[in-house]
């Protein structure tokens, strides 16, 4: 019934002789199709939680079940396989390969999934069309605007049809107008049934989400349905 079931997880870092509890005790359940904004001041544990949600890291205590897989203490190899199948990442800095075209960037996750070149290119083409970039497939990142680069990154996140899209400050490097366009795209993706988790510092951006989770000092201090969803359309 839940896509994400996080039960009393903690993440402790040890630096020298100091123990840092980046996450103290976090319990969070997310259903398929939810659109959640994760907020909180710097140092509150958002990156640590996103890294665990995205299977880039594992908790030092507690349990995380993602789409039926208990990933709490999986090996690095198993975690990588789950990550490729279940998670689409979108970053503030786009993280595109600079020498590759939009089509090649978007097709990249399909290489690991083992599809033929023809299938990869057809699917990348279609996915770029779906994010409004059908006429930019042969452009390289430096030939695209910030908003177009982020559309390429969103297409790359979608191509494997992951069960969750994790977007970490996706509008952090964009001007206001372009941010609104990208939030419109994320809303469209959500409307198609995708599950979205968005980290943002900006209240305006968070208002697009249907649920808001606020962190402080390694704990969830608030978790509520957004009473005033702001839609681009
Ligand atoms: P946020 O993303 O909300 O800014 P972080 O998850 O990055 O918060 O950090 C939470 C706390 O954990 C902070 O005190 C931070 O300094 C600490 N922390 C995060 N990552 C590490 C790490 N790799 N090693 C040591 N301490 C870390
Ligand atoms: P954000 O901009 O999302 O708040 P941060 O600047 O907190 O990101 O963290 C950036 C990266 O550095 C993260 O991967 C985090 O885990 C790591 N990090 C944060 N704090 C520390 C720390 N005190 N020691 C080592 N690594 C850290």
Coordinates of C-alpha atoms and ligand atoms in Angstrom, one line a residue:
X1 CA 0.0 0.0 0.0
X2 CA 2.9 2.4 0.7
X3 CA 5.6 3.0 -1.9
X4 CA 8.0 4.3 0.8
X5 CA 7.9 3.0 4.3
X6 CA 10.6 4.5 6.6
X7 CA 10.4 3.4 10.1
X8 CA 12.4 5.1 12.9
X9 CA 15.5 5.5 10.8
X10 CA 18.7 7.3 12.1
X11 CA 21.9 8.3 10.3
X12 CA 24.9 8.9 12.4
X13 CA 28.2 10.2 11.0
X14 CA 31.4 9.8 13.0
X15 CA 33.9 12.6 12.4
X16 CA 37.1 12.2 14.5
X17 CA 35.8 11.4 18.0
X18 CA 32.5 13.2 17.4
X19 CA 29.2 11.6 16.7
X20 CA 26.8 13.6 14.5
X21 CA 23.2 12.5 14.4
X22 CA 22.2 13.9 11.0
X23 CA 18.9 12.0 11.3
X24 CA 17.8 11.1 14.9
X25 CA 14.5 9.3 14.4
X26 CA 12.5 9.7 11.1
X27 CA 9.3 7.9 10.3
X28 CA 7.7 8.6 6.9
X29 CA 5.2 6.8 4.8
X30 CA 4.5 7.9 1.2
X31 CA 1.9 6.4 -1.1
X32 CA 2.2 6.0 -4.9
X33 CA 1.2 9.2 -6.6
X34 CA 2.0 11.6 -3.8
X35 CA 3.7 14.9 -4.4
X36 CA 5.8 15.8 -1.3
X37 CA 7.9 18.9 -0.6
X38 CA 10.7 18.4 2.0
X39 CA 11.7 21.6 3.7
X40 CA 13.8 22.7 6.6
X41 CA 16.8 24.9 7.5
X42 CA 20.3 24.1 6.4
X43 CA 21.8 21.2 8.4
X44 CA 18.3 19.8 9.4
X45 CA 19.0 16.5 7.6
X46 CA 17.3 17.0 4.2
X47 CA 20.3 15.9 2.1
X48 CA 20.9 12.9 4.4
X49 CA 17.3 11.8 4.1
X50 CA 17.2 12.3 0.3
X51 CA 20.4 10.3 0.0
X52 CA 18.8 7.4 1.9
X53 CA 15.5 7.8 0.0
X54 CA 17.5 7.6 -3.3
X55 CA 19.4 4.5 -2.2
X56 CA 22.7 6.4 -2.3
X57 CA 23.2 5.8 1.4
X58 CA 21.7 3.5 4.1
X59 CA 20.5 4.4 7.6
X60 CA 22.6 3.4 10.6
X61 CA 19.4 2.4 12.4
X62 CA 15.8 1.6 11.5
X63 CA 14.1 0.2 8.4
X64 CA 13.5 1.5 4.9
X65 CA 11.2 -0.5 2.6
X66 CA 11.0 0.9 -1.0
X67 CA 8.4 -0.6 -3.3
X68 CA 8.5 -3.8 -1.3
X69 CA 12.3 -4.1 -1.2
X70 CA 13.9 -3.8 2.2
X71 CA 16.9 -1.6 1.4
X72 CA 17.9 -0.8 5.0
X73 CA 21.2 -2.8 4.8
X74 CA 21.6 -3.9 1.2
X75 CA 25.1 -4.2 -0.4
X76 CA 26.3 -1.4 -2.6
X77 CA 25.7 -3.5 -5.8
X78 CA 22.1 -4.4 -4.9
X79 CA 21.5 -0.8 -3.9
X80 CA 22.7 0.4 -7.3
X81 CA 20.4 -2.0 -9.1
X82 CA 17.4 -0.8 -7.0
X83 CA 18.4 2.8 -7.6
X84 CA 18.5 2.3 -11.4
X85 CA 15.1 0.7 -11.4
X86 CA 13.2 2.7 -8.9
X87 CA 14.6 6.2 -8.7
X88 CA 14.8 9.2 -11.1
X89 CA 17.1 12.0 -9.9
X90 CA 16.8 15.7 -10.8
X91 CA 19.5 18.0 -9.4
X92 CA 19.9 21.8 -8.9
X93 CA 23.0 21.7 -11.2
X94 CA 21.4 19.5 -13.9
X95 CA 24.4 17.1 -13.9
X96 CA 24.4 16.5 -17.7
X97 CA 27.3 15.2 -19.6
X98 CA 28.7 18.3 -21.4
X99 CA 29.9 16.6 -24.6
X100 CA 26.8 14.5 -25.1
X101 CA 23.7 15.6 -26.9
X102 CA 20.3 15.9 -25.2
X103 CA 19.3 12.6 -26.8
X104 CA 22.4 10.8 -25.5
X105 CA 22.1 12.3 -22.0
X106 CA 18.5 11.1 -21.8
X107 CA 19.3 7.7 -23.3
X108 CA 22.1 7.0 -20.8
X109 CA 20.1 5.2 -18.0
X110 CA 18.9 2.8 -20.7
X111 CA 22.4 1.6 -21.4
X112 CA 22.6 0.2 -17.9
X113 CA 19.2 -1.4 -18.4
X114 CA 20.6 -3.2 -21.4
X115 CA 18.4 -1.9 -24.3
X116 CA 19.5 -1.8 -27.9
X117 CA 20.7 1.5 -29.4
X118 CA 17.6 1.7 -31.6
X119 CA 15.2 1.3 -28.6
X120 CA 17.2 3.7 -26.5
X121 CA 17.1 6.4 -29.1
X122 CA 13.4 6.0 -29.9
X123 CA 12.6 6.2 -26.2
X124 CA 14.8 9.1 -25.5
X125 CA 13.3 11.0 -28.5
X126 CA 9.8 10.3 -27.3
X127 CA 10.7 11.3 -23.7
X128 CA 12.3 14.6 -24.9
X129 CA 9.1 15.3 -26.9
X130 CA 7.1 14.7 -23.8
X131 CA 9.1 17.5 -21.9
X132 CA 8.7 19.9 -24.8
X133 CA 12.2 19.4 -26.3
X134 CA 11.5 17.4 -29.5
X135 CA 13.3 20.1 -31.5
X136 CA 16.4 20.1 -29.4
X137 CA 17.5 16.5 -29.3
X138 CA 20.8 17.1 -31.1
X139 CA 21.8 20.1 -29.0
X140 CA 24.6 19.8 -26.3
X141 CA 24.0 21.3 -22.8
X142 CA 26.0 24.5 -23.7
X143 CA 23.6 25.1 -26.6
X144 CA 20.6 25.0 -24.3
X145 CA 19.1 27.5 -21.8
X146 CA 19.0 26.6 -18.1
X147 CA 15.3 25.7 -18.3
X148 CA 16.0 23.5 -21.4
X149 CA 18.9 21.8 -19.6
X150 CA 16.6 21.1 -16.6
X151 CA 14.0 19.6 -19.1
X152 CA 16.7 17.3 -20.4
X153 CA 17.5 16.3 -16.8
X154 CA 13.8 15.6 -16.1
X155 CA 13.5 13.5 -19.3
X156 CA 16.6 11.5 -18.1
X157 CA 15.0 11.0 -14.7
X158 CA 11.8 9.7 -16.4
X159 CA 13.2 7.4 -19.0
X160 CA 13.4 4.3 -16.9
X161 CA 9.8 4.8 -15.7
X162 CA 11.0 4.9 -12.0
X163 CA 8.6 4.6 -9.2
X164 CA 9.8 7.9 -7.6
X165 CA 11.3 11.1 -8.9
X166 CA 13.6 12.8 -6.3
X167 CA 14.2 16.4 -7.2
X168 CA 16.8 18.3 -5.1
X169 CA 16.3 22.1 -5.5
X170 CA 15.4 21.6 -9.2
X171 CA 14.7 25.3 -9.6
X172 CA 17.7 26.5 -7.5
X173 CA 19.7 27.7 -10.5
X174 CA 16.8 29.1 -12.5
X175 CA 15.2 32.5 -12.8
X176 CA 11.6 33.0 -11.5
X177 CA 9.9 32.6 -14.9
X178 CA 11.9 29.5 -15.8
X179 CA 11.3 28.1 -12.3
X180 CA 7.5 28.4 -12.8
X181 CA 7.9 26.6 -16.2
X182 CA 9.8 23.7 -14.6
X183 CA 7.3 23.5 -11.7
X184 CA 4.6 23.2 -14.4
X185 CA 6.4 20.3 -16.0
X186 CA 6.8 18.6 -12.6
X187 CA 3.0 19.1 -12.0
X188 CA 2.3 17.5 -15.4
X189 CA 4.5 14.5 -14.5
X190 CA 2.7 14.2 -11.1
X191 CA -0.7 14.4 -12.9
X192 CA 0.4 11.4 -15.0
X193 CA 0.5 9.3 -11.7
X194 CA 4.2 9.8 -10.8
X195 CA 5.4 10.1 -7.2
X196 CA 7.5 13.2 -6.6
X197 CA 9.7 14.2 -3.6
X198 CA 11.0 17.7 -3.9
X199 CA 13.6 19.4 -1.7
X200 CA 13.3 23.1 -1.7
X201 CA 14.2 26.1 0.5
X202 CA 11.5 28.3 -1.3
X203 CA 8.0 28.4 0.2
X204 CA 6.6 29.4 -3.2
X205 CA 8.0 26.3 -4.9
X206 CA 6.9 24.1 -2.0
X207 CA 3.3 25.3 -2.5
X208 CA 3.1 23.2 -5.6
X209 CA 3.3 20.1 -3.6
X210 CA 0.3 18.3 -2.1
X211 CA 2.0 17.4 1.2
X212 CA 4.7 19.4 3.1
X213 CA 7.2 17.7 5.4
X214 CA 9.4 20.1 7.5
X215 CA 12.6 18.9 9.2
X216 CA 14.6 20.3 12.0
X217 CA 17.6 19.0 13.8
X218 CA 17.3 15.5 12.3
X219 CA 13.6 15.1 13.1
X220 CA 10.4 15.7 11.2
X221 CA 8.8 18.6 13.0
X222 CA 5.7 18.9 10.8
X223 CA 4.0 16.8 8.1
X224 CA 0.7 18.0 6.6
X225 CA -1.5 18.2 3.6
X226 CA -1.0 21.5 1.8
X227 CA -4.2 23.5 2.2
X228 CA -3.4 25.9 -0.6
X229 CA -1.9 24.0 -3.6
X230 CA -0.6 26.5 -6.1
X231 CA -1.0 25.3 -9.7
X232 CA 0.8 26.7 -12.7
X233 CA -2.3 26.0 -14.8
Ligands
LIG1 P1 20.5 19.7 5.0 O1 20.5 19.0 3.7 O2 19.2 19.9 5.6 O3 21.3 21.0 4.9 P2 22.4 17.6 5.8 O4 21.6 16.3 5.7 O5 23.3 18.0 4.7 O6 21.3 18.8 6.1 O7 23.2 17.6 7.2 C1 22.6 17.3 8.4 C2 23.7 17.3 9.5 O8 24.6 16.2 9.2 C3 24.6 18.5 9.5 O9 25.0 18.8 10.8 C4 25.7 18.1 8.6 O10 26.9 18.9 8.9 C5 25.9 16.7 9.0 N1 26.5 15.9 7.9 C6 25.9 15.6 6.7 N2 26.6 14.9 5.9 C7 27.7 14.5 6.6 C8 28.9 13.8 6.4 N3 29.1 13.1 5.2 N4 29.8 13.7 7.4 C9 29.6 14.3 8.5 N5 28.5 15.1 8.8 C10 27.6 15.2 7.9
LIG2 P1 22.5 21.2 0.8 O1 22.9 22.4 -0.1 O2 21.6 20.3 0.2 O3 22.2 21.7 2.2 P2 25.0 20.4 2.0 O4 25.9 21.6 1.7 O5 24.4 20.3 3.4 O6 23.9 20.3 0.9 O7 25.7 19.1 1.7 C1 26.4 18.8 0.5 C2 27.1 17.4 0.6 O8 28.1 17.5 1.6 C3 26.1 16.3 1.1 O9 26.4 15.1 0.3 C4 26.3 16.1 2.6 O10 26.1 14.8 3.0 C5 27.8 16.5 2.7 N1 28.1 17.2 4.0 C6 27.3 18.1 4.6 N2 27.8 18.4 5.8 C7 29.0 17.7 5.9 C8 30.0 17.6 6.9 N3 29.9 18.3 8.1 N4 31.0 16.8 6.7 C9 31.1 16.1 5.6 N5 30.2 16.1 4.6 C10 29.2 16.9 4.7

